[in-house]
Amino acid sequence: MSTADVAHDDHHHGAPTGWRRWVFSTNHKDIGTMYLIFAFCMLIFGGLMAMAIRAELIFPGMQLLSPDVYNNIVTNHALVMIFGAVMPAAAGMANWMIPLMIGAPDMALPRLNNLSFWLLPIAAFTLVTSMLAPYLLDFGTVDTGVNTGWTIYPPLSAKVGASMDFLIFTIHVLGISSILAAINIIVTILNLRAPGMTMMKMPLFVWTWLVTAFLLILVMPVLAGGVTMLLFDRHFGTSFFDAAGGGDPVLFQHLFWFFGHPEVYVLLLPSIGVLGMVIPTFSRKPLFGKTSLVISMAILMVLGLIVWAHHQYTIGMSLGTVTYFMIGTILISIPVGLMVFNFIATMWRGAMTFETPMLFAIGIILMFTFGGLTGVMLAVIPADMQYHDSMFVVAHFHYALIPGALYGLYAGVFFWLPKWTGRMYDEKLGKLFFWTNVGGFNLTFFPQHFLGLAGMPRRIIDYNVAFTEFNVMSSIGSFIFGISHILMLYIIIKCVKGQGEKATDQVWEGAKGLEWQLPSPPPFHTWATAPTVK
């Protein structure tokens, strides 16, 4: 059924058309599409900021930016990428695919779904305001923008101008959006499964989202509490984080990282779910050890909640405390390693083909594993004392998050584009995008490990001339990596315009007969009145 048919059908039933169709939409596919479009726009915005950072760092000395503007861009790059690009893109896929995978007519709370999306553009507006306000408006104070780093640690964040208040408001709006979306996903998965769809029959993608949604509900309120206390310190005379008034700035770090570390798994898990769909399809084998994957996700969730202070080894915690956090952090490598081996075992002796989604899936396994290895290095206290706040940390978390979160989303986009648009994308261009993107990514972030080990600090606008060569390589890589996304946009637009081959019922050859591919659910009317699935 084409978009025109749907619009005609909607018009026939008195449903809104034109812009109203989108603004007032309660349809999970429309909302999923809007999430994906919003996420791509924010990805480009955040990517331009990253390219500005790398353009500044290509040579020692100051090229383009002042230190305040540089720090402002570094802060906002992180916030835009996490809250604006990765989380909304994953939520878009969840909206599109979860009802289809569990045989539900839509999300359980469709109007809440609409609200949780439309809070995002509002938050994006206030975030951009906080970034640009000091240059556009005179607040009567010396406002330098939010130049605190994305971790917004006090006492710095207690002192900067009104931009920080915009940012605190933004974080509240984003938190509300995330929590509403998470509630909706949990309610949908637990209550709207088709008859006979038990929990263990659910596709891995649905499982990863169930865990992700619980994580979000557990950790978002802690961040909200932390930034609210910061707001009170700034305007209402409290001293939660002010040592002069008997407070402790380290308390903010604990509150922030209790959110910040599980947040990493919020970004990673949906992509692990995509891998659980892509790898079996192109290996033409059922997923290996699905039950163990689900169990290891649950273990990952529990461990992820109790290792937050490994981000704070240098603050002077007791030996017992840091030892606990070190052991806990190293234990996380067990469930993650188990997941990686499950995916490798799925591919083992399968009849593999290497379409674009599968290339991204294999790229994730190789590069994310490398990010995990550098993570174990950072987990070890004496080593981390040397690496802390160096470029090594930047290299590590980009190797965890770009392959672990972003590439999983790319794999999902190419995997489901034929389903979403009814057209096949251009496979040659898809492969070209993969190779330029991965080449640019590795050229950008691999040299940063050496810079960090040699002692180059992160978040600093200038550096010693000894670091020049690796910085030149890194900056050139970042331009290749950034520009490659124009190709991705072209591939998607071509597909949406209907310029590819028509997708068949069975898009990916060999996908049939896999244990996750369930028979089509019965027509809605036969089970709409049926008792809730227990």
Coordinates of C-alpha atoms in Angstrom, one line a residue:
M1 CA 0.0 0.0 0.0
S2 CA 1.6 3.3 -1.0
T3 CA 1.7 6.5 1.1
A4 CA -0.9 8.0 -1.2
D5 CA -3.3 5.0 -0.6
V6 CA -2.8 5.5 3.1
A7 CA -3.6 9.2 2.9
H8 CA -6.6 8.5 0.7
D9 CA -7.8 5.8 3.2
D10 CA -7.3 8.2 6.1
H11 CA -9.2 10.9 4.3
H12 CA -12.0 8.5 3.7
H13 CA -12.2 7.8 7.4
G14 CA -12.0 11.4 8.4
A15 CA -8.4 11.1 9.8
P16 CA -6.2 14.1 9.5
T17 CA -4.1 14.6 6.4
G18 CA -1.3 17.0 5.4
W19 CA 0.7 18.5 8.2
R20 CA -2.1 17.5 10.7
R21 CA -1.3 13.9 10.0
W22 CA 2.1 14.4 11.5
V23 CA 1.5 16.9 14.3
F24 CA -1.4 15.0 15.8
S25 CA -0.3 11.6 14.8
T26 CA -0.9 8.6 17.1
N27 CA 0.3 6.1 14.5
H28 CA 3.4 4.3 15.7
K29 CA 4.9 4.2 12.2
D30 CA 4.4 8.0 11.6
I31 CA 5.9 8.8 15.1
G32 CA 8.8 6.3 14.4
T33 CA 9.5 8.1 11.1
M34 CA 9.5 11.5 12.8
Y35 CA 11.9 10.3 15.5
L36 CA 14.2 9.0 12.8
I37 CA 14.1 12.3 10.8
F38 CA 14.7 14.4 13.9
A39 CA 17.6 12.1 14.9
F40 CA 19.2 12.4 11.5
C41 CA 19.0 16.2 11.6
M42 CA 20.6 16.3 15.1
L43 CA 23.3 13.8 13.9
I44 CA 24.3 16.3 11.2
F45 CA 24.2 19.2 13.7
G46 CA 26.3 17.3 16.2
G47 CA 28.6 16.1 13.5
L48 CA 29.2 19.6 12.3
M49 CA 30.3 20.5 15.8
A50 CA 32.6 17.5 15.9
M51 CA 34.2 18.7 12.6
A52 CA 34.6 22.2 14.1
I53 CA 36.5 20.6 17.0
R54 CA 38.7 18.6 14.7
A55 CA 39.3 21.6 12.4
E56 CA 40.5 23.6 15.5
L57 CA 42.8 20.7 16.6
I58 CA 44.3 20.0 13.2
F59 CA 47.4 22.1 14.2
P60 CA 48.7 23.4 17.5
G61 CA 47.8 27.0 18.4
M62 CA 44.4 28.5 17.9
Q63 CA 42.9 28.4 14.4
L64 CA 39.3 29.3 14.4
L65 CA 37.8 29.4 17.9
S66 CA 38.3 31.0 21.3
P67 CA 38.7 28.7 24.3
D68 CA 35.2 29.5 25.6
V69 CA 33.5 28.8 22.2
Y70 CA 35.6 25.6 21.9
N71 CA 34.5 24.4 25.3
N72 CA 30.9 25.4 24.5
I73 CA 31.0 23.3 21.3
V74 CA 32.6 20.3 23.1
T75 CA 29.8 20.3 25.7
N76 CA 27.0 20.6 23.2
H77 CA 28.4 18.1 20.8
A78 CA 28.1 15.4 23.5
L79 CA 24.6 16.5 24.5
V80 CA 23.3 16.7 20.9
M81 CA 24.7 13.3 19.9
I82 CA 23.4 11.4 23.0
F83 CA 20.0 13.0 23.6
G84 CA 19.4 14.3 20.1
A85 CA 20.8 11.7 17.7
V86 CA 21.3 8.2 19.2
M87 CA 18.4 8.0 21.7
P88 CA 15.7 9.4 19.3
A89 CA 17.0 7.2 16.5
A90 CA 16.7 4.1 18.7
A91 CA 13.3 5.2 19.9
G92 CA 12.2 5.6 16.2
M93 CA 13.2 2.0 15.5
A94 CA 11.4 0.9 18.6
N95 CA 8.2 2.7 17.6
W96 CA 8.3 1.3 14.1
M97 CA 9.3 -2.3 14.9
I98 CA 8.1 -3.3 18.3
P99 CA 4.3 -3.4 17.5
L100 CA 5.0 -5.3 14.3
M101 CA 7.3 -7.8 16.0
I102 CA 4.9 -8.6 18.8
G103 CA 1.7 -8.5 16.7
A104 CA 0.2 -5.4 18.4
P105 CA -2.0 -2.9 16.5
D106 CA 0.0 0.0 17.8
M107 CA 1.8 1.2 20.9
A108 CA -0.3 0.9 24.1
L109 CA -0.4 4.6 24.8
P110 CA -0.6 6.3 21.4
R111 CA -1.2 9.9 22.7
L112 CA 1.6 9.6 25.2
N113 CA 3.7 8.5 22.2
N114 CA 2.9 11.7 20.4
L115 CA 3.8 13.8 23.5
S116 CA 7.1 12.0 24.1
F117 CA 8.2 12.8 20.5
W118 CA 7.0 16.5 20.4
L119 CA 8.9 17.2 23.7
L120 CA 12.1 16.6 21.7
P121 CA 12.0 19.5 19.3
I122 CA 11.2 21.8 22.3
A123 CA 14.3 20.4 24.1
A124 CA 16.4 20.8 20.9
F125 CA 15.3 24.5 20.7
T126 CA 16.2 25.2 24.3
L127 CA 19.6 23.4 23.9
V128 CA 20.5 25.4 20.9
T129 CA 19.3 28.6 22.8
S130 CA 21.7 27.7 25.7
M131 CA 24.5 27.3 23.1
L132 CA 23.8 30.5 21.2
A133 CA 22.3 32.8 23.8
P134 CA 25.5 34.4 25.1
Y135 CA 26.4 35.5 21.5
L136 CA 22.9 36.7 20.6
L137 CA 21.5 38.2 23.9
D138 CA 23.0 40.3 26.6
F139 CA 22.0 38.8 29.9
G140 CA 23.7 41.5 31.9
T141 CA 26.3 39.0 33.1
V142 CA 29.5 37.7 31.5
D143 CA 27.9 34.7 30.0
T144 CA 30.2 32.4 28.1
G145 CA 27.7 29.7 27.2
V146 CA 27.8 26.2 28.7
N147 CA 31.5 25.7 28.6
T148 CA 31.7 23.1 31.4
G149 CA 32.0 19.9 29.4
W150 CA 28.9 17.7 29.0
T151 CA 29.3 16.4 32.6
I152 CA 28.4 20.0 33.9
Y153 CA 30.4 19.5 37.1
P154 CA 30.1 22.2 39.8
P155 CA 31.7 24.5 41.0
L156 CA 32.1 25.5 37.3
S157 CA 28.5 24.9 36.4
A158 CA 27.3 26.8 39.5
K159 CA 29.2 29.9 38.3
V160 CA 28.5 30.2 34.5
G161 CA 25.7 32.5 33.2
A162 CA 22.1 32.0 32.2
S163 CA 22.9 29.5 29.5
M164 CA 23.2 26.8 32.2
D165 CA 19.6 27.5 33.3
F166 CA 18.5 26.8 29.7
L167 CA 20.5 23.6 29.8
I168 CA 19.0 22.4 33.1
F169 CA 15.5 23.0 31.6
T170 CA 16.5 21.1 28.5
I171 CA 17.7 18.1 30.6
H172 CA 14.3 18.1 32.4
V173 CA 12.3 18.1 29.2
L174 CA 14.5 15.4 27.6
G175 CA 14.2 13.3 30.8
I176 CA 10.4 13.6 30.7
S177 CA 10.4 12.6 27.1
S178 CA 12.6 9.5 27.7
I179 CA 10.6 8.3 30.7
L180 CA 7.3 8.6 28.9
A181 CA 8.6 6.7 25.9
A182 CA 10.1 4.0 28.2
I183 CA 6.7 3.6 30.1
N184 CA 5.0 3.3 26.8
I185 CA 7.4 0.6 25.5
I186 CA 7.2 -1.5 28.8
V187 CA 3.3 -1.3 28.8
T188 CA 3.2 -2.3 25.1
I189 CA 5.6 -5.2 25.4
L190 CA 3.9 -6.6 28.6
N191 CA 0.3 -6.1 27.6
L192 CA -0.1 -6.1 23.8
R193 CA 1.6 -9.3 22.6
A194 CA -0.4 -11.4 20.2
P195 CA -1.9 -14.7 21.6
G196 CA 0.8 -17.3 21.9
M197 CA 3.7 -14.9 21.9
T198 CA 5.4 -15.7 25.2
M199 CA 8.2 -13.6 26.6
M200 CA 10.9 -16.0 25.4
K201 CA 9.4 -16.0 21.9
M202 CA 9.9 -12.3 21.5
P203 CA 12.6 -11.2 19.1
L204 CA 15.9 -10.1 20.7
F205 CA 15.2 -6.5 19.6
V206 CA 12.1 -6.4 21.7
W207 CA 14.0 -7.8 24.7
T208 CA 16.8 -5.2 24.4
W209 CA 14.2 -2.5 24.5
L210 CA 12.4 -3.9 27.5
V211 CA 15.7 -3.8 29.4
T212 CA 16.6 -0.4 28.0
A213 CA 13.2 1.1 29.1
F214 CA 13.6 -0.2 32.7
L215 CA 17.1 1.3 32.8
L216 CA 15.8 4.7 31.6
I217 CA 13.1 4.8 34.3
L218 CA 15.7 3.9 36.9
V219 CA 18.4 6.5 36.1
M220 CA 16.8 9.5 34.4
P221 CA 15.2 10.8 37.7
V222 CA 18.6 10.7 39.4
L223 CA 20.1 13.1 36.8
A224 CA 17.0 15.3 37.1
G225 CA 17.5 15.4 40.9
G226 CA 21.2 16.3 40.4
V227 CA 20.5 19.2 38.0
T228 CA 17.6 20.4 40.2
M229 CA 20.0 20.6 43.2
L230 CA 22.4 22.5 40.9
L231 CA 19.6 24.9 40.0
F232 CA 18.9 25.4 43.7
D233 CA 22.6 26.1 44.4
R234 CA 22.6 28.6 41.6
H235 CA 19.5 30.6 42.5
F236 CA 18.0 29.7 45.9
G237 CA 21.0 29.9 48.2
T238 CA 21.4 26.1 49.0
S239 CA 24.8 24.5 49.2
F240 CA 24.4 20.9 48.0
F241 CA 27.6 21.2 46.0
D242 CA 29.3 24.2 47.5
A243 CA 32.1 23.3 49.9
A244 CA 31.9 26.8 51.5
G245 CA 28.4 26.1 52.7
G246 CA 29.1 22.5 53.8
G247 CA 28.2 20.8 50.5
D248 CA 30.4 18.6 48.4
P249 CA 31.0 19.0 44.6
V250 CA 31.8 15.3 44.5
L251 CA 28.2 14.5 45.4
F252 CA 27.2 15.9 42.0
Q253 CA 29.7 13.5 40.3
H254 CA 28.1 10.6 42.0
L255 CA 24.6 11.7 41.0
F256 CA 25.7 12.4 37.4
W257 CA 27.5 9.2 36.9
F258 CA 24.8 7.0 38.4
F259 CA 22.9 8.3 35.4
G260 CA 25.8 8.5 33.0
H261 CA 27.1 5.0 33.2
P262 CA 23.8 3.1 32.7
E263 CA 23.1 5.7 30.0
V264 CA 25.9 4.0 28.0
Y265 CA 23.9 0.8 28.1
V266 CA 20.8 2.7 27.1
L267 CA 22.7 3.7 24.0
L268 CA 24.2 0.2 23.3
L269 CA 21.4 -2.2 24.0
P270 CA 19.0 -1.2 21.1
S271 CA 21.9 -1.8 18.7
I272 CA 22.6 -5.2 20.3
G273 CA 18.9 -5.9 19.5
V274 CA 19.4 -4.9 15.9
L275 CA 22.4 -7.3 15.7
G276 CA 20.1 -10.1 17.0
M277 CA 18.0 -9.5 13.9
V278 CA 20.6 -8.8 11.3
I279 CA 23.2 -11.5 12.0
P280 CA 20.8 -14.5 11.9
T281 CA 19.3 -13.2 8.6
F282 CA 22.6 -13.0 6.7
S283 CA 24.0 -16.1 8.4
R284 CA 20.8 -18.0 7.5
K285 CA 20.8 -19.6 10.9
P286 CA 18.8 -19.1 14.1
L287 CA 20.3 -16.9 16.7
F288 CA 22.7 -18.9 18.9
G289 CA 21.9 -19.0 22.6
K290 CA 19.0 -16.5 22.7
T291 CA 18.2 -17.4 26.3
S292 CA 21.8 -16.7 27.4
L293 CA 21.7 -13.4 25.6
V294 CA 18.6 -12.3 27.5
I295 CA 20.1 -13.4 30.8
S296 CA 23.4 -11.6 30.0
M297 CA 21.4 -8.4 29.2
A298 CA 19.7 -8.6 32.6
I299 CA 23.2 -9.1 34.3
L300 CA 24.5 -6.2 32.3
M301 CA 21.6 -4.0 33.5
V302 CA 22.3 -4.9 37.2
L303 CA 26.1 -4.5 36.9
G304 CA 25.7 -1.3 34.9
L305 CA 23.8 0.3 37.8
I306 CA 26.5 -0.4 40.4
V307 CA 29.8 0.6 38.8
W308 CA 29.3 4.3 38.2
A309 CA 32.3 5.6 40.2
H310 CA 34.9 4.1 37.8
H311 CA 34.5 7.5 36.1
Q312 CA 35.8 9.1 39.3
Y313 CA 38.9 7.2 40.3
T314 CA 40.9 10.4 40.7
I315 CA 38.6 12.1 43.3
G316 CA 40.2 10.5 46.4
M317 CA 37.8 7.7 47.3
S318 CA 39.1 5.1 49.8
L319 CA 41.1 2.1 48.6
G320 CA 38.2 -0.3 49.4
T321 CA 35.7 1.8 47.4
V322 CA 37.8 2.1 44.3
T323 CA 38.7 -1.7 44.5
Y324 CA 35.0 -2.5 44.5
F325 CA 34.4 -0.3 41.5
M326 CA 37.3 -1.8 39.7
I327 CA 36.3 -5.4 40.2
G328 CA 32.6 -4.6 39.3
T329 CA 33.7 -2.9 36.1
I330 CA 35.9 -5.7 35.0
L331 CA 33.1 -8.2 35.7
I332 CA 30.9 -6.3 33.1
S333 CA 33.3 -7.8 30.4
I334 CA 31.7 -11.2 31.1
P335 CA 28.1 -10.6 29.9
V336 CA 29.4 -8.3 27.1
G337 CA 31.9 -11.0 26.0
L338 CA 29.1 -13.6 26.1
M339 CA 27.0 -11.5 23.7
V340 CA 29.9 -11.1 21.3
F341 CA 30.6 -14.9 21.3
N342 CA 26.9 -15.6 20.8
F343 CA 26.9 -13.5 17.6
I344 CA 30.1 -15.1 16.4
A345 CA 28.6 -18.5 17.1
T346 CA 25.5 -17.5 15.1
M347 CA 27.8 -16.7 12.1
W348 CA 29.9 -19.9 12.5
R349 CA 29.3 -22.2 9.5
G350 CA 26.4 -20.2 8.4
A351 CA 25.7 -19.5 4.7
M352 CA 26.8 -15.9 5.1
T353 CA 26.4 -13.0 2.6
F354 CA 27.7 -9.5 3.1
E355 CA 25.0 -7.0 2.4
T356 CA 25.3 -3.5 3.9
P357 CA 23.5 -4.4 7.2
M358 CA 25.8 -7.4 7.7
L359 CA 28.9 -5.4 7.0
F360 CA 27.9 -3.0 9.8
A361 CA 27.1 -5.9 12.1
I362 CA 30.6 -7.5 11.6
G363 CA 32.2 -4.0 11.9
I364 CA 30.4 -3.6 15.2
I365 CA 31.7 -6.9 16.6
L366 CA 35.3 -6.1 15.6
M367 CA 35.5 -2.4 16.6
F368 CA 33.2 -2.6 19.7
T369 CA 35.3 -5.4 21.0
F370 CA 38.4 -3.2 20.7
G371 CA 36.5 -0.4 22.6
G372 CA 35.8 -3.0 25.3
L373 CA 39.5 -3.9 25.6
T374 CA 40.5 -0.3 26.1
G375 CA 37.6 -0.1 28.6
V376 CA 39.2 -2.9 30.7
M377 CA 42.5 -0.9 30.6
L378 CA 40.6 2.2 31.9
A379 CA 38.9 0.0 34.6
V380 CA 42.3 -0.8 36.2
I381 CA 43.0 1.9 38.8
P382 CA 46.7 2.5 38.5
A383 CA 46.5 2.6 34.7
D384 CA 43.4 4.9 34.8
M385 CA 45.3 7.4 37.0
Q386 CA 47.6 7.9 34.0
Y387 CA 44.9 7.8 31.3
H388 CA 42.2 9.8 33.1
D389 CA 41.1 12.9 31.2
S390 CA 43.5 12.2 28.3
M391 CA 42.7 11.7 24.6
F392 CA 42.9 7.9 25.3
V393 CA 39.5 8.2 27.1
V394 CA 38.0 10.0 24.1
A395 CA 39.3 7.3 21.8
H396 CA 37.9 4.6 24.1
F397 CA 34.4 5.9 24.4
H398 CA 34.1 6.7 20.7
Y399 CA 35.1 3.1 19.9
A400 CA 32.4 1.9 22.3
L401 CA 29.7 4.3 21.2
I402 CA 30.1 4.8 17.4
P403 CA 30.3 1.1 16.6
G404 CA 28.3 0.1 19.6
A405 CA 25.4 2.5 19.2
L406 CA 25.6 4.4 15.9
Y407 CA 26.6 1.5 13.6
G408 CA 23.9 -0.7 15.1
L409 CA 21.4 2.0 14.1
Y410 CA 22.9 2.2 10.6
A411 CA 22.6 -1.6 10.3
G412 CA 19.0 -1.3 11.4
V413 CA 18.2 1.5 8.9
F414 CA 19.6 -0.5 6.0
F415 CA 18.0 -3.7 7.2
W416 CA 14.5 -2.2 7.6
L417 CA 14.5 0.5 4.8
P418 CA 12.9 -1.9 2.4
K419 CA 10.2 -2.7 4.9
W420 CA 9.7 1.0 5.7
T421 CA 9.7 2.4 2.1
G422 CA 8.7 -0.7 0.0
R423 CA 11.9 -0.2 -2.0
M424 CA 15.3 -1.7 -2.0
Y425 CA 18.2 0.8 -1.4
D426 CA 21.2 0.9 -3.7
E427 CA 23.4 -1.9 -2.5
K428 CA 26.6 -0.6 -4.2
L429 CA 26.2 2.8 -2.6
G430 CA 25.4 1.2 0.7
K431 CA 28.7 -0.7 0.6
L432 CA 30.5 2.5 -0.5
F433 CA 29.0 4.3 2.5
F434 CA 30.1 1.5 4.8
W435 CA 33.8 1.5 3.7
T436 CA 34.2 5.3 3.6
N437 CA 32.5 5.7 7.0
V438 CA 34.5 2.9 8.7
G439 CA 37.7 4.1 7.2
G440 CA 37.1 7.7 8.3
F441 CA 36.1 6.5 11.8
N442 CA 39.2 4.5 12.3
L443 CA 41.5 7.2 10.9
T444 CA 39.8 9.7 13.3
F445 CA 39.9 7.8 16.6
F446 CA 42.7 5.2 16.4
P447 CA 45.5 7.8 16.5
Q448 CA 43.8 9.3 19.6
H449 CA 44.9 6.3 21.7
F450 CA 48.5 7.1 21.0
L451 CA 47.9 10.8 21.8
G452 CA 46.4 9.9 25.1
L453 CA 49.1 7.5 26.0
A454 CA 51.7 10.2 25.2
G455 CA 49.9 12.6 27.6
M456 CA 47.7 14.8 25.5
P457 CA 44.8 16.0 27.7
R458 CA 41.2 16.1 26.4
R459 CA 38.9 19.2 26.3
I460 CA 41.9 21.6 25.8
I461 CA 42.0 23.9 22.8
D462 CA 45.8 23.9 22.3
Y463 CA 48.5 21.3 22.5
N464 CA 52.2 20.7 22.4
V465 CA 53.7 20.5 18.9
A466 CA 54.9 17.0 19.6
F467 CA 51.3 15.8 19.1
T468 CA 50.8 17.4 15.7
E469 CA 51.1 14.4 13.3
F470 CA 48.5 12.3 15.0
N471 CA 46.1 15.3 15.3
V472 CA 46.4 15.9 11.6
M473 CA 45.6 12.3 10.8
S474 CA 42.6 12.4 13.2
S475 CA 41.2 15.6 11.7
I476 CA 41.5 14.3 8.1
G477 CA 39.7 11.1 9.2
S478 CA 36.9 13.2 10.9
F479 CA 36.2 15.1 7.6
I480 CA 36.0 11.8 5.7
F481 CA 33.8 10.3 8.4
G482 CA 31.5 13.4 8.5
I483 CA 31.2 13.9 4.7
S484 CA 30.3 10.2 4.2
H485 CA 26.9 10.8 5.8
I486 CA 25.9 12.9 2.8
L487 CA 26.0 9.6 0.9
M488 CA 23.7 7.9 3.5
L489 CA 21.2 10.7 3.2
Y490 CA 21.2 10.3 -0.6
I491 CA 20.6 6.6 -0.3
I492 CA 17.7 7.1 2.0
I493 CA 16.1 9.9 -0.1
K494 CA 16.4 7.7 -3.2
C495 CA 14.6 4.9 -1.4
V496 CA 11.8 7.1 0.0
K497 CA 11.2 8.6 -3.4
G498 CA 10.6 5.1 -4.7
Q499 CA 13.6 5.0 -7.0
G500 CA 14.8 1.4 -6.2
E501 CA 13.6 -2.0 -7.1
K502 CA 10.3 -2.9 -5.4
A503 CA 10.9 -4.9 -2.2
T504 CA 9.4 -8.4 -2.2
D505 CA 7.4 -9.9 0.7
Q506 CA 10.6 -11.7 1.7
V507 CA 13.1 -8.8 1.5
W508 CA 16.2 -10.7 2.6
E509 CA 16.7 -14.0 0.9
G510 CA 17.1 -16.8 3.4
A511 CA 15.4 -15.0 6.2
K512 CA 12.6 -17.5 6.1
G513 CA 12.4 -20.2 8.7
L514 CA 14.5 -18.5 11.3
E515 CA 13.2 -18.9 14.9
W516 CA 12.6 -15.2 15.3
Q517 CA 10.5 -14.8 12.2
L518 CA 7.0 -15.5 13.6
P519 CA 3.9 -16.2 11.5
S520 CA 1.8 -13.1 10.9
P521 CA -0.4 -12.3 13.8
P522 CA -4.1 -13.0 13.4
P523 CA -6.2 -10.1 12.1
F524 CA -6.7 -7.4 14.8
H525 CA -10.5 -8.0 15.3
T526 CA -10.0 -11.6 16.2
W527 CA -7.9 -10.8 19.3
A528 CA -8.8 -7.2 20.2
T529 CA -11.4 -8.6 22.5
A530 CA -9.4 -11.6 23.6
P531 CA -8.2 -11.7 27.3
T532 CA -4.8 -10.2 28.0
V533 CA -1.9 -12.5 27.2
K534 CA -0.6 -13.9 30.5

